[in-house]
CSV table of C-alpha atoms in Angstrom, one decimal:
chain,number,residue,atom,x,y,z
A,1,UNK,CA,146.9,98.2,100.1
A,2,UNK,CA,148.9,99.5,97.7
A,3,UNK,CA,147.9,102.9,96.6
A,4,UNK,CA,149.3,105.0,93.2
A,5,UNK,CA,149.7,108.4,94.1
A,6,UNK,CA,147.6,111.2,95.6
A,7,UNK,CA,144.4,110.1,93.7
A,8,UNK,CA,144.3,106.6,95.0
A,9,UNK,CA,145.0,108.0,98.9
A,10,UNK,CA,142.1,110.4,98.2
A,11,UNK,CA,139.6,107.7,97.1
A,12,UNK,CA,140.5,105.6,100.1
A,13,UNK,CA,140.0,108.8,102.2
A,14,UNK,CA,136.5,109.5,100.9
A,15,UNK,CA,135.7,105.9,100.9
A,16,UNK,CA,136.0,106.1,104.9
A,17,UNK,CA,133.4,109.0,105.3
A,18,UNK,CA,130.2,106.9,105.5
A,19,UNK,CA,131.7,105.3,108.3
A,20,UNK,CA,132.8,108.5,110.2
A,21,UNK,CA,128.8,109.1,110.9
A,22,UNK,CA,129.0,106.0,113.1
A,23,UNK,CA,128.9,106.3,116.7
A,24,UNK,CA,130.9,103.2,117.2
A,25,UNK,CA,133.3,103.4,114.3
A,26,UNK,CA,133.5,107.3,113.9
A,27,UNK,CA,136.6,108.1,115.9
A,28,UNK,CA,138.5,104.6,113.8
A,29,UNK,CA,137.2,106.3,110.6
A,30,UNK,CA,138.6,109.8,111.4
A,31,UNK,CA,141.9,108.3,112.3
A,32,UNK,CA,142.2,106.0,109.1
A,33,UNK,CA,141.6,109.1,107.0
A,34,UNK,CA,143.9,111.4,109.0
A,35,UNK,CA,146.7,108.9,108.5
A,36,UNK,CA,145.9,108.5,105.0
A,37,UNK,CA,145.9,112.3,104.4
A,38,UNK,CA,149.3,112.7,106.3
A,39,UNK,CA,151.1,109.8,104.6
A,40,UNK,CA,149.7,111.5,101.2
A,41,UNK,CA,151.2,114.7,102.3
A,42,UNK,CA,154.4,113.3,103.0
A,43,UNK,CA,154.9,111.3,100.1
A,44,UNK,CA,154.8,107.8,101.5
A,45,UNK,CA,152.4,105.6,99.9
């Protein structure tokens, strides 16, 4: 998946929020959001 700039990364991170409420998929969703935000902060798409 190619995301263009911080706006694309933020959109992808926000799209995972509904999964974070699940007991089964919650930890995975939090890990994905954290990884996307760290990658956006480092400037690596």
